DNA sequence: AGTCCACTCGCTTGTTTCGAGCAAGCTAGT
DNA sequence: ACTAGCTTGCTCGAAACAAGCGAGTGGACT
């Protein structure tokens, strides 16, 4: 059970006036509520989280979450957007200007890094991802859009790898991309259901190696360099 | 929108007395309600399906679904159990007494068959599977149990394959099993989000071939027959 | 063997509780 | 005084539970 202590509400009565703009104020309360929502989703899933709890855990009233986000669905959509933003930033920081196989490996490692540092974050994110799949068409379309983006990103790395002759030219990038994303989503799914049973990092490395063994140019079928 | 016509309630006033036991009676109404629940989940997801609708679509009253299953969660748990039962039957029919690589391929094909014949069924089943992952601990444990069973089954086929020398003896069955189940769950997940983007059958075949290329004895790295 | 009563059990209906969502109201800064 | 962030009041609907209804059944008594 999450301790329902109310966080101090935005310290408005501070001695030196913080001098905030309106946008900054709402950003603070929104942030607090999103954080609270994440904690609650982690603990009980979206289903058993109420907007009342979100508002109160964030240090506000019963109704604020409703008032700001309009609906539960929109709150969670917002959460997913925040997650995606942060993920994209993390990933592109590690991939940088790399291309092809190198970029692919960097992306792979960025997932592992992100996972190690923010496993709760990731957990909540994917709970949202998976629960959304049975929702309204609107939500599902956004999800499909995201999935497509992942697949395209991977496919691009593979194409580059072919151009750079680190990957066999007989390989179909979109098929490989689908294999990779499928493996990844499925791995996370099983990890969510039973974290103890899944060795996340080594599973990803194993899969990467197996994949390169199939799609890499023969002299490339080596262990990734640490 | 599902047409909300009430099905004829169990024809008790039949001319030749059906002479049913209590257990048979409840089995009929339970079955009708599970069927209704499936249809509604398919159409709107678990979220937007009410117990009232389930009962009424099945041809009964507002409250029966509640009365029988106790809670929404338990109804869906029951649905999952029914699905699993049917799946297991289908699968073991095709696997039969096969072992090793043959059994693995048969299992793979059974999925494809089941998919082609009952895609709605599967769809509903996995919506439930994925939505459950963020639920209460009890539910998640059942899910974890299921996942573990799948992994163990695949691992057994791999082990047999090693014994039969169709699969390299350097292969770790549990790792390969995890790769396979991950791929499968992730593929279904993306298919749920966007059925049009995913070519289910060929994706499974592709993956199977890639896997065998890695784990099969060199002379085994051939296309599956048919 | 036939009649009747009481009981069982599948199903319904009444009711409570609680969450989502909306609207109107309040209040601290400008 | 006005704006804008936040709260409170309220309505609607779903879940869950309890009490009730009624058809069919078994047992007792004649």
Short mmCIF file of C-alpha atoms (C1' of nucleotides) in Angstrom, two decimals:
data_model
loop_
_atom_site.label_atom_id
_atom_site.label_comp_id
_atom_site.label_asym_id
_atom_site.label_seq_id
_atom_site.Cartn_x
_atom_site.Cartn_y
_atom_site.Cartn_z
CA UNK A 1 0.00 0.00 0.00
CA UNK A 2 1.30 3.40 -0.92
CA UNK A 3 1.38 5.64 2.09
CA UNK A 4 -1.25 8.26 1.42
CA UNK A 5 0.68 11.12 2.92
CA UNK A 6 -0.19 14.31 1.15
CA UNK A 7 2.88 15.88 -0.35
CA UNK A 8 3.33 19.49 0.53
CA UNK A 9 1.24 21.38 -1.97
CA UNK A 10 3.21 23.74 -4.18
CA UNK A 11 4.79 26.00 -1.61
CA UNK A 12 3.06 29.16 -2.52
CA UNK A 13 3.66 30.76 0.88
CA UNK A 14 7.41 30.67 0.39
CA UNK A 15 9.39 33.56 1.87
CA UNK A 16 11.13 34.62 -1.28
CA UNK A 17 8.41 34.78 -3.87
CA UNK A 18 9.05 32.10 -6.49
CA UNK A 19 7.51 34.33 -9.12
CA UNK A 20 6.09 31.71 -11.37
CA UNK A 21 4.18 32.11 -14.58
CA UNK A 22 0.83 30.41 -15.00
CA UNK A 23 2.29 27.83 -17.30
CA UNK A 24 4.95 26.99 -14.74
CA UNK A 25 2.38 26.54 -12.01
CA UNK A 26 0.25 24.12 -13.98
CA UNK A 27 3.37 22.32 -15.09
CA UNK A 28 4.24 21.70 -11.44
CA UNK A 29 0.87 20.35 -10.45
CA UNK A 30 0.59 18.32 -13.62
CA UNK A 31 4.00 16.86 -12.95
CA UNK A 32 3.10 15.94 -9.42
CA UNK A 33 -0.05 14.27 -10.54
CA UNK A 34 1.65 12.32 -13.29
CA UNK A 35 4.20 11.15 -10.76
CA UNK A 36 1.44 10.11 -8.39
CA UNK A 37 -0.38 8.34 -11.20
CA UNK A 38 2.76 6.41 -12.05
CA UNK A 39 3.21 5.28 -8.46
CA UNK A 40 -0.38 4.14 -8.27
CA UNK A 41 -0.29 2.32 -11.60
CA UNK A 42 2.82 0.51 -10.45
CA UNK A 43 1.07 -0.59 -7.32
CA UNK A 44 -2.40 -1.47 -8.55
CA UNK A 45 -2.55 -1.13 -12.32
CA UNK A 46 -4.66 1.40 -14.19
CA UNK A 47 -7.84 -0.42 -13.33
CA UNK A 48 -7.69 0.07 -9.62
CA UNK A 49 -6.31 3.56 -9.65
CA UNK A 50 -8.82 6.34 -9.15
CA UNK A 51 -8.50 9.93 -10.19
CA UNK A 52 -9.28 10.88 -6.63
CA UNK A 53 -6.24 9.00 -5.37
CA UNK A 54 -4.06 10.60 -8.02
CA UNK A 55 -5.09 14.09 -7.01
CA UNK A 56 -4.76 13.46 -3.30
CA UNK A 57 -1.46 11.61 -3.47
CA UNK A 58 -0.10 14.55 -5.44
CA UNK A 59 -1.16 16.83 -2.59
CA UNK A 60 -4.24 18.32 -4.12
CA UNK A 61 -7.93 17.78 -4.05
CA UNK A 62 -10.18 14.96 -5.13
CA UNK A 63 -11.10 16.61 -8.35
CA UNK A 64 -7.97 18.16 -9.78
CA UNK A 65 -6.83 15.23 -11.86
CA UNK A 66 -10.26 15.07 -13.42
CA UNK A 67 -10.27 18.80 -13.97
CA UNK A 68 -6.88 18.90 -15.65
CA UNK A 69 -6.80 15.80 -17.73
CA UNK A 70 -10.48 15.55 -18.48
CA UNK A 71 -10.61 11.81 -18.23
CA UNK A 72 -8.71 8.83 -16.96
CA UNK A 73 -7.81 7.80 -20.47
CA UNK A 74 -6.33 11.18 -21.25
CA UNK A 75 -4.29 11.17 -18.08
CA UNK A 76 -2.74 7.86 -19.02
CA UNK A 77 -2.21 8.99 -22.59
CA UNK A 78 -0.34 11.98 -21.19
CA UNK A 79 1.76 9.66 -19.02
CA UNK A 80 2.68 7.56 -22.03
CA UNK A 81 3.69 10.67 -23.94
CA UNK A 82 5.98 11.76 -21.12
CA UNK A 83 7.52 8.30 -20.99
CA UNK A 84 8.06 8.22 -24.74
CA UNK A 85 9.68 11.62 -24.68
CA UNK A 86 12.14 10.57 -22.04
CA UNK A 87 12.84 7.26 -23.71
CA UNK A 88 13.52 8.89 -27.03
CA UNK A 89 15.93 11.32 -25.39
CA UNK A 90 17.78 8.54 -23.58
CA UNK A 91 18.00 6.44 -26.70
CA UNK A 92 19.17 9.13 -29.07
CA UNK A 93 21.80 10.20 -26.54
CA UNK A 94 23.38 6.77 -26.76
CA UNK A 95 22.86 6.19 -30.46
CA UNK A 96 24.13 9.65 -31.34
CA UNK A 97 25.30 9.79 -34.92
CA UNK A 98 25.97 6.07 -35.13
CA UNK A 99 24.47 4.13 -38.00
CA UNK A 100 23.83 0.56 -39.01
CA UNK A 101 24.88 -2.27 -36.75
CA UNK A 102 26.59 0.11 -34.36
CA UNK A 103 23.43 2.14 -33.94
CA UNK A 104 21.43 -1.02 -33.43
CA UNK A 105 23.75 -2.19 -30.70
CA UNK A 106 23.72 1.23 -29.08
CA UNK A 107 19.93 1.23 -29.07
CA UNK A 108 19.98 -2.19 -27.52
CA UNK A 109 22.32 -1.05 -24.79
CA UNK A 110 20.30 2.08 -24.18
CA UNK A 111 17.33 -0.09 -23.37
CA UNK A 112 19.39 -2.01 -20.86
CA UNK A 113 20.73 1.16 -19.31
CA UNK A 114 17.34 2.75 -19.11
CA UNK A 115 16.03 -0.44 -17.59
CA UNK A 116 18.67 -0.59 -14.91
CA UNK A 117 18.25 3.02 -13.91
CA UNK A 118 14.48 3.36 -14.13
CA UNK A 119 13.01 -0.06 -13.83
CA UNK A 120 9.93 1.27 -12.04
CA UNK A 121 9.42 3.84 -14.71
CA UNK A 122 9.63 1.24 -17.44
CA UNK A 123 7.37 -1.05 -15.54
CA UNK A 124 4.63 1.52 -15.28
CA UNK A 125 5.10 2.50 -18.89
CA UNK A 126 4.60 -0.97 -20.21
CA UNK A 127 1.69 -1.72 -17.96
CA UNK A 128 0.07 1.23 -19.69
CA UNK A 129 1.20 0.00 -23.08
CA UNK A 130 -0.28 -3.43 -22.58
CA UNK A 131 -3.48 -2.36 -20.94
CA UNK A 132 -4.15 0.11 -23.71
CA UNK A 133 -4.28 -2.62 -26.33
CA UNK A 134 -7.85 -3.53 -25.44
CA UNK A 135 -9.08 0.03 -25.27
CA UNK A 136 -10.88 2.34 -27.60
CA UNK A 137 -9.87 2.69 -31.20
CA UNK A 138 -8.35 6.12 -30.64
CA UNK A 139 -5.95 4.82 -28.03
CA UNK A 140 -5.10 1.76 -30.04
CA UNK A 141 -4.24 3.86 -33.04
CA UNK A 142 -1.75 5.87 -31.05
CA UNK A 143 -0.23 2.64 -29.83
CA UNK A 144 -0.03 1.26 -33.36
CA UNK A 145 1.67 4.48 -34.40
CA UNK A 146 4.30 4.02 -31.69
CA UNK A 147 4.92 0.41 -32.61
CA UNK A 148 5.31 1.36 -36.23
CA UNK A 149 7.86 4.01 -35.30
CA UNK A 150 9.93 1.45 -33.38
CA UNK A 151 9.85 -0.96 -36.26
CA UNK A 152 10.84 1.70 -38.76
CA UNK A 153 13.75 2.84 -36.60
CA UNK A 154 15.14 -0.68 -36.36
CA UNK A 155 14.54 -1.31 -40.04
CA UNK A 156 16.54 1.80 -40.86
CA UNK A 157 19.51 0.58 -38.83
CA UNK A 158 19.35 -2.73 -40.65
CA UNK A 159 19.21 -1.04 -44.05
CA UNK A 160 22.22 1.05 -43.13
CA UNK A 161 23.98 -2.09 -42.00
CA UNK A 162 23.40 -3.63 -45.40
CA UNK A 163 24.75 -0.54 -47.10
CA UNK A 164 27.79 -0.66 -44.83
CA UNK A 165 28.20 -4.35 -45.60
CA UNK A 166 28.03 -5.45 -41.99
CA UNK A 167 24.70 -7.13 -42.67
CA UNK A 168 23.94 -9.59 -45.45
CA UNK A 169 22.25 -7.99 -48.42
CA UNK A 170 19.73 -10.86 -48.61
CA UNK A 171 18.17 -9.68 -45.37
CA UNK A 172 14.73 -8.04 -45.38
CA UNK A 173 14.97 -5.10 -42.96
CA UNK A 174 11.27 -4.89 -42.15
CA UNK A 175 11.06 -8.57 -41.28
CA UNK A 176 14.06 -8.42 -39.03
CA UNK A 177 12.70 -5.28 -37.42
CA UNK A 178 9.46 -7.05 -36.68
CA UNK A 179 11.36 -9.95 -35.14
CA UNK A 180 13.34 -7.67 -32.93
CA UNK A 181 10.44 -5.57 -31.70
CA UNK A 182 8.33 -8.67 -31.17
CA UNK A 183 11.01 -10.26 -29.08
CA UNK A 184 11.45 -7.11 -27.09
CA UNK A 185 7.77 -6.51 -26.37
CA UNK A 186 7.23 -10.13 -25.49
CA UNK A 187 10.21 -10.19 -23.20
CA UNK A 188 8.99 -7.12 -21.34
CA UNK A 189 5.54 -8.63 -21.12
CA UNK A 190 6.78 -11.77 -19.46
CA UNK A 191 9.02 -9.73 -17.23
CA UNK A 192 6.03 -7.68 -16.08
CA UNK A 193 4.12 -10.81 -15.20
CA UNK A 194 7.02 -12.33 -13.34
CA UNK A 195 10.12 -10.17 -12.86
CA UNK A 196 11.99 -12.89 -11.00
CA UNK A 197 11.76 -15.37 -13.84
CA UNK A 198 13.28 -13.10 -16.46
CA UNK A 199 16.92 -12.11 -16.71
CA UNK A 200 16.34 -9.07 -18.81
CA UNK A 201 19.84 -8.02 -19.72
CA UNK A 202 21.25 -11.39 -20.67
CA UNK A 203 18.11 -12.28 -22.61
CA UNK A 204 18.52 -9.17 -24.74
CA UNK A 205 22.19 -9.90 -25.33
CA UNK A 206 21.46 -13.51 -26.22
CA UNK A 207 18.89 -12.50 -28.72
CA UNK A 208 21.09 -9.86 -30.24
CA UNK A 209 23.85 -12.40 -30.75
CA UNK A 210 21.53 -14.99 -32.26
CA UNK A 211 20.12 -12.40 -34.61
CA UNK A 212 23.51 -11.20 -35.80
CA UNK A 213 24.50 -14.78 -36.36
CA UNK A 214 21.70 -15.00 -38.90
CA UNK A 215 21.73 -11.59 -40.51
CA UNK A 216 25.33 -10.43 -40.08
CA UNK A 217 28.04 -10.83 -42.67
CA UNK A 218 29.99 -13.90 -41.71
CA UNK A 219 32.94 -12.05 -40.24
CA UNK A 220 30.52 -9.94 -38.21
CA UNK A 221 29.06 -12.86 -36.29
CA UNK A 222 31.04 -11.97 -33.23
CA UNK A 223 30.14 -11.03 -29.71
CA UNK A 224 29.41 -7.39 -29.36
CA UNK A 225 32.37 -5.58 -27.85
CA UNK A 226 31.42 -5.42 -24.17
CA UNK B 1 -22.13 -2.24 -32.07
CA UNK B 2 -23.23 -5.69 -31.01
CA UNK B 3 -26.94 -6.13 -31.57
CA UNK B 4 -28.44 -6.36 -28.11
CA UNK B 5 -31.11 -8.87 -29.00
CA UNK B 6 -31.80 -11.11 -26.05
CA UNK B 7 -31.18 -14.71 -26.85
CA UNK B 8 -34.02 -17.03 -26.03
CA UNK B 9 -33.54 -17.96 -22.40
CA UNK B 10 -32.93 -21.66 -21.78
CA UNK B 11 -36.17 -23.15 -23.13
CA UNK B 12 -37.56 -24.56 -19.95
CA UNK B 13 -41.09 -24.83 -21.36
CA UNK B 14 -39.96 -27.29 -23.99
CA UNK B 15 -42.45 -29.97 -25.01
CA UNK B 16 -40.28 -32.96 -24.35
CA UNK B 17 -38.82 -32.33 -20.95
CA UNK B 18 -35.07 -31.85 -21.30
CA UNK B 19 -34.56 -33.25 -17.82
CA UNK B 20 -31.38 -31.45 -16.95
CA UNK B 21 -29.37 -31.73 -13.79
CA UNK B 22 -28.53 -28.58 -11.86
CA UNK B 23 -24.95 -28.70 -13.01
CA UNK B 24 -26.03 -28.86 -16.63
CA UNK B 25 -28.32 -25.88 -16.21
CA UNK B 26 -25.66 -23.67 -14.73
CA UNK B 27 -23.20 -24.87 -17.35
CA UNK B 28 -25.55 -23.62 -20.04
CA UNK B 29 -26.05 -20.19 -18.57
CA UNK B 30 -22.38 -19.85 -17.68
CA UNK B 31 -21.47 -20.78 -21.22
CA UNK B 32 -23.86 -18.24 -22.67
CA UNK B 33 -22.48 -15.55 -20.47
CA UNK B 34 -18.87 -16.36 -21.26
CA UNK B 35 -19.71 -16.22 -24.93
CA UNK B 36 -21.40 -12.87 -24.46
CA UNK B 37 -18.45 -11.60 -22.46
CA UNK B 38 -16.09 -12.59 -25.24
CA UNK B 39 -18.13 -10.78 -27.85
CA UNK B 40 -18.21 -7.66 -25.72
CA UNK B 41 -14.50 -7.75 -24.92
CA UNK B 42 -13.77 -8.05 -28.61
CA UNK B 43 -15.89 -5.06 -29.35
CA UNK B 44 -15.00 -2.70 -26.51
CA UNK B 45 -12.29 -4.23 -24.37
CA UNK B 46 -12.68 -5.32 -20.77
CA UNK B 47 -12.81 -1.76 -19.56
CA UNK B 48 -15.97 -0.77 -21.30
CA UNK B 49 -17.80 -4.03 -20.82
CA UNK B 50 -20.29 -4.11 -17.98
CA UNK B 51 -21.58 -7.14 -16.13
CA UNK B 52 -25.06 -5.92 -16.88
CA UNK B 53 -24.41 -6.12 -20.62
CA UNK B 54 -22.91 -9.57 -20.27
CA UNK B 55 -25.96 -10.90 -18.47
CA UNK B 56 -28.45 -9.27 -20.80
CA UNK B 57 -26.66 -10.18 -24.02
CA UNK B 58 -26.66 -13.78 -22.81
CA UNK B 59 -30.44 -13.55 -22.41
CA UNK B 60 -30.64 -13.19 -18.66
CA UNK B 61 -31.00 -10.44 -16.15
CA UNK B 62 -28.85 -7.52 -15.12
CA UNK B 63 -27.42 -9.27 -12.14
CA UNK B 64 -26.71 -12.83 -13.15
CA UNK B 65 -23.13 -12.37 -14.27
CA UNK B 66 -22.37 -10.70 -10.98
CA UNK B 67 -24.19 -13.41 -9.08
CA UNK B 68 -22.39 -16.25 -10.78
CA UNK B 69 -18.87 -15.05 -11.16
CA UNK B 70 -18.75 -12.84 -8.11
CA UNK B 71 -16.76 -10.12 -9.77
CA UNK B 72 -15.66 -8.84 -13.12
CA UNK B 73 -12.12 -10.08 -12.50
CA UNK B 74 -13.31 -13.57 -11.80
CA UNK B 75 -15.45 -13.64 -14.91
CA UNK B 76 -12.44 -12.76 -17.02
CA UNK B 77 -10.27 -15.25 -15.18
CA UNK B 78 -12.84 -17.89 -16.01
CA UNK B 79 -12.79 -16.83 -19.65
CA UNK B 80 -9.02 -17.17 -19.75
CA UNK B 81 -9.27 -20.65 -18.27
CA UNK B 82 -11.72 -21.72 -20.94
CA UNK B 83 -9.46 -20.32 -23.63
CA UNK B 84 -6.43 -22.08 -22.23
CA UNK B 85 -8.26 -25.35 -22.08
CA UNK B 86 -9.28 -25.12 -25.68
CA UNK B 87 -5.83 -24.01 -26.77
CA UNK B 88 -4.16 -26.86 -24.98
CA UNK B 89 -6.53 -29.34 -26.61
CA UNK B 90 -5.93 -27.92 -30.07
CA UNK B 91 -2.21 -27.88 -29.59
CA UNK B 92 -1.84 -31.38 -28.18
CA UNK B 93 -4.01 -32.72 -30.99
CA UNK B 94 -1.49 -31.51 -33.53
CA UNK B 95 1.64 -32.29 -31.55
CA UNK B 96 0.40 -35.76 -30.67
CA UNK B 97 3.24 -38.01 -29.71
CA UNK B 98 5.82 -36.05 -31.66
CA UNK B 99 8.97 -34.98 -29.90
CA UNK B 100 11.86 -32.60 -30.36
CA UNK B 101 12.04 -30.45 -33.46
CA UNK B 102 9.02 -32.15 -34.98
CA UNK B 103 6.93 -31.36 -31.93
CA UNK B 104 8.17 -27.79 -31.97
CA UNK B 105 7.18 -27.35 -35.59
CA UNK B 106 3.81 -28.96 -34.95
CA UNK B 107 3.18 -26.59 -32.05
CA UNK B 108 4.11 -23.71 -34.27
CA UNK B 109 1.70 -24.83 -36.94
CA UNK B 110 -1.05 -25.43 -34.42
CA UNK B 111 -0.82 -21.80 -33.46
CA UNK B 112 -1.22 -20.77 -37.06
CA UNK B 113 -4.15 -23.12 -37.56
CA UNK B 114 -5.86 -21.97 -34.41
CA UNK B 115 -5.27 -18.41 -35.48
CA UNK B 116 -6.80 -18.87 -38.90
CA UNK B 117 -9.87 -20.64 -37.59
CA UNK B 118 -10.55 -18.63 -34.46
CA UNK B 119 -8.93 -15.29 -34.88
CA UNK B 120 -11.67 -13.57 -32.88
CA UNK B 121 -11.26 -16.03 -30.09
CA UNK B 122 -7.52 -15.49 -29.98
CA UNK B 123 -7.96 -11.78 -30.16
CA UNK B 124 -10.20 -11.71 -27.12
CA UNK B 125 -7.93 -14.11 -25.27
CA UNK B 126 -4.85 -11.98 -25.67
CA UNK B 127 -6.62 -8.77 -24.90
CA UNK B 128 -7.38 -10.41 -21.58
CA UNK B 129 -3.83 -11.68 -21.28
CA UNK B 130 -2.32 -8.27 -21.79
CA UNK B 131 -4.78 -6.36 -19.70
CA UNK B 132 -4.29 -8.71 -16.80
CA UNK B 133 -0.62 -7.88 -16.52
CA UNK B 134 -1.32 -4.69 -14.61
CA UNK B 135 -3.89 -6.22 -12.30
CA UNK B 136 -3.84 -7.58 -8.82
CA UNK B 137 -1.10 -9.91 -7.65
CA UNK B 138 -3.39 -12.92 -7.69
CA UNK B 139 -4.19 -12.48 -11.34
CA UNK B 140 -0.62 -11.78 -12.26
CA UNK B 141 0.53 -14.93 -10.56
CA UNK B 142 -1.85 -17.02 -12.61
CA UNK B 143 -0.54 -15.32 -15.71
CA UNK B 144 3.05 -15.96 -14.67
CA UNK B 145 2.16 -19.59 -14.13
CA UNK B 146 0.81 -19.83 -17.67
CA UNK B 147 3.85 -18.16 -19.17
CA UNK B 148 6.11 -20.52 -17.27
CA UNK B 149 4.19 -23.51 -18.60
CA UNK B 150 4.63 -22.31 -22.18
CA UNK B 151 8.33 -21.79 -21.69
CA UNK B 152 8.77 -25.19 -20.11
CA UNK B 153 6.90 -26.90 -22.94
CA UNK B 154 9.13 -25.30 -25.57
CA UNK B 155 12.25 -26.00 -23.52
CA UNK B 156 11.27 -29.65 -23.37
CA UNK B 157 10.98 -29.87 -27.15
CA UNK B 158 14.40 -28.28 -27.48
CA UNK B 159 15.93 -30.70 -24.98
CA UNK B 160 14.43 -33.61 -26.87
CA UNK B 161 15.81 -32.15 -30.09
CA UNK B 162 19.27 -32.12 -28.57
CA UNK B 163 18.88 -35.72 -27.47
CA UNK B 164 17.74 -36.62 -30.96
CA UNK B 165 20.69 -34.70 -32.41
CA UNK B 166 18.56 -32.42 -34.53
CA UNK B 167 19.58 -29.50 -32.35
CA UNK B 168 23.08 -28.49 -31.40
CA UNK B 169 24.09 -29.71 -27.97
CA UNK B 170 25.60 -26.31 -27.12
CA UNK B 171 22.11 -24.81 -27.06
CA UNK B 172 20.52 -23.78 -23.76
CA UNK B 173 16.89 -24.91 -23.95
CA UNK B 174 15.52 -22.42 -21.44
CA UNK B 175 17.11 -19.48 -23.22
CA UNK B 176 15.79 -20.54 -26.56
CA UNK B 177 12.37 -21.14 -25.05
CA UNK B 178 12.36 -17.62 -23.66
CA UNK B 179 13.31 -16.26 -27.07
CA UNK B 180 10.53 -18.12 -28.74
CA UNK B 181 7.78 -17.23 -26.28
CA UNK B 182 8.95 -13.61 -26.20
CA UNK B 183 8.80 -13.37 -29.94
CA UNK B 184 5.39 -14.94 -29.98
CA UNK B 185 3.84 -12.76 -27.28
CA UNK B 186 5.34 -9.64 -28.78
CA UNK B 187 4.11 -10.53 -32.23
CA UNK B 188 0.57 -11.07 -30.98
CA UNK B 189 0.76 -7.83 -29.06
CA UNK B 190 1.65 -5.81 -32.13
CA UNK B 191 -0.96 -7.66 -34.11
CA UNK B 192 -3.62 -6.71 -31.57
CA UNK B 193 -2.64 -3.07 -31.79
CA UNK B 194 -2.66 -3.08 -35.57
CA UNK B 195 -3.85 -6.26 -37.30
CA UNK B 196 -3.27 -4.86 -40.77
CA UNK B 197 0.41 -4.20 -40.19
CA UNK B 198 1.26 -7.74 -39.13
CA UNK B 199 1.45 -10.76 -41.40
CA UNK B 200 1.08 -13.29 -38.66
CA UNK B 201 1.71 -16.54 -40.45
CA UNK B 202 4.77 -15.55 -42.43
CA UNK B 203 6.27 -13.79 -39.42
CA UNK B 204 6.04 -17.00 -37.40
CA UNK B 205 7.58 -19.02 -40.23
CA UNK B 206 10.37 -16.51 -40.68
CA UNK B 207 11.22 -16.60 -37.07
CA UNK B 208 11.12 -20.36 -36.92
CA UNK B 209 13.56 -20.60 -39.80
CA UNK B 210 15.92 -18.03 -38.33
CA UNK B 211 15.89 -19.85 -35.03
CA UNK B 212 16.61 -23.24 -36.53
CA UNK B 213 19.44 -21.69 -38.48
CA UNK B 214 21.04 -20.82 -35.17
CA UNK B 215 20.18 -23.79 -32.98
CA UNK B 216 19.73 -26.63 -35.49
CA UNK B 217 22.44 -29.10 -36.41
CA UNK B 218 23.96 -27.84 -39.66
CA UNK B 219 22.17 -30.33 -41.87
CA UNK B 220 18.90 -29.41 -40.16
CA UNK B 221 19.00 -25.79 -41.22
CA UNK B 222 16.41 -26.35 -43.90
CA UNK B 223 12.99 -24.98 -44.59
CA UNK B 224 10.31 -26.83 -42.74
CA UNK B 225 8.51 -29.27 -45.00
CA UNK B 226 5.44 -27.57 -46.49
"C1'" DA C 1 -50.03 -45.08 -6.37
"C1'" DG C 2 -51.50 -40.46 -6.00
"C1'" DT C 3 -51.63 -35.86 -3.70
"C1'" DC C 4 -49.61 -32.22 -1.32
"C1'" DC C 5 -46.18 -29.70 1.08
"C1'" DA C 6 -41.66 -27.91 1.96
"C1'" DC C 7 -37.34 -27.20 0.18
"C1'" DT C 8 -33.76 -26.32 -3.17
"C1'" DC C 9 -31.61 -23.58 -6.37
"C1'" DG C 10 -31.30 -20.84 -10.48
"C1'" DC C 11 -32.38 -16.40 -11.38
"C1'" DT C 12 -34.12 -11.59 -10.54
"C1'" DT C 13 -34.77 -7.26 -8.23
"C1'" DG C 14 -33.72 -3.77 -4.59
"C1'" DT C 15 -30.18 -1.24 -2.65
"C1'" DT C 16 -25.64 0.57 -1.29
"C1'" DT C 17 -21.27 2.24 -2.30
"C1'" DC C 18 -18.04 4.35 -5.07
"C1'" DG C 19 -15.78 6.37 -9.15
"C1'" DA C 20 -15.97 9.43 -13.37
"C1'" DG C 21 -17.03 13.56 -15.09
"C1'" DC C 22 -19.00 18.07 -15.08
"C1'" DA C 23 -20.29 22.67 -13.32
"C1'" DA C 24 -20.39 26.07 -10.25
"C1'" DG C 25 -17.88 28.39 -6.72
"C1'" DC C 26 -13.91 30.00 -4.09
"C1'" DT C 27 -9.46 32.54 -3.39
"C1'" DA C 28 -4.79 34.14 -3.96
"C1'" DG C 29 -2.13 36.67 -6.70
"C1'" DT C 30 -1.95 40.66 -10.29
"C1'" DA D 1 -11.76 43.75 -9.91
"C1'" DC D 2 -10.20 40.11 -12.71
"C1'" DT D 3 -7.87 36.03 -13.84
"C1'" DA D 4 -6.77 31.30 -13.30
"C1'" DG D 5 -5.67 27.43 -10.50
"C1'" DC D 6 -7.98 24.73 -7.53
"C1'" DT D 7 -11.98 22.85 -4.77
"C1'" DT D 8 -16.60 21.38 -3.70
"C1'" DG D 9 -21.29 19.87 -4.97
"C1'" DC D 10 -23.74 16.97 -7.75
"C1'" DT D 11 -25.35 13.42 -11.18
"C1'" DC D 12 -25.02 9.24 -13.53
"C1'" DG D 13 -23.83 4.68 -13.91
"C1'" DA D 14 -21.40 0.29 -12.61
"C1'" DA D 15 -20.11 -3.26 -9.16
"C1'" DA D 16 -21.39 -5.96 -5.60
"C1'" DC D 17 -24.32 -7.89 -2.36
"C1'" DA D 18 -28.62 -9.32 -0.10
"C1'" DA D 19 -33.06 -10.48 -0.14
"C1'" DG D 20 -36.76 -12.39 -2.65
"C1'" DC D 21 -39.30 -15.09 -6.20
"C1'" DG D 22 -40.87 -19.23 -8.48
"C1'" DA D 23 -40.38 -23.54 -10.94
"C1'" DG D 24 -39.18 -27.98 -10.32
"C1'" DT D 25 -38.14 -32.04 -7.00
"C1'" DG D 26 -38.23 -35.27 -3.27
"C1'" DG D 27 -40.40 -37.01 0.65
"C1'" DA D 28 -44.41 -37.97 3.69
"C1'" DC D 29 -48.84 -39.32 4.45
"C1'" DT D 30 -52.95 -41.35 2.86
#
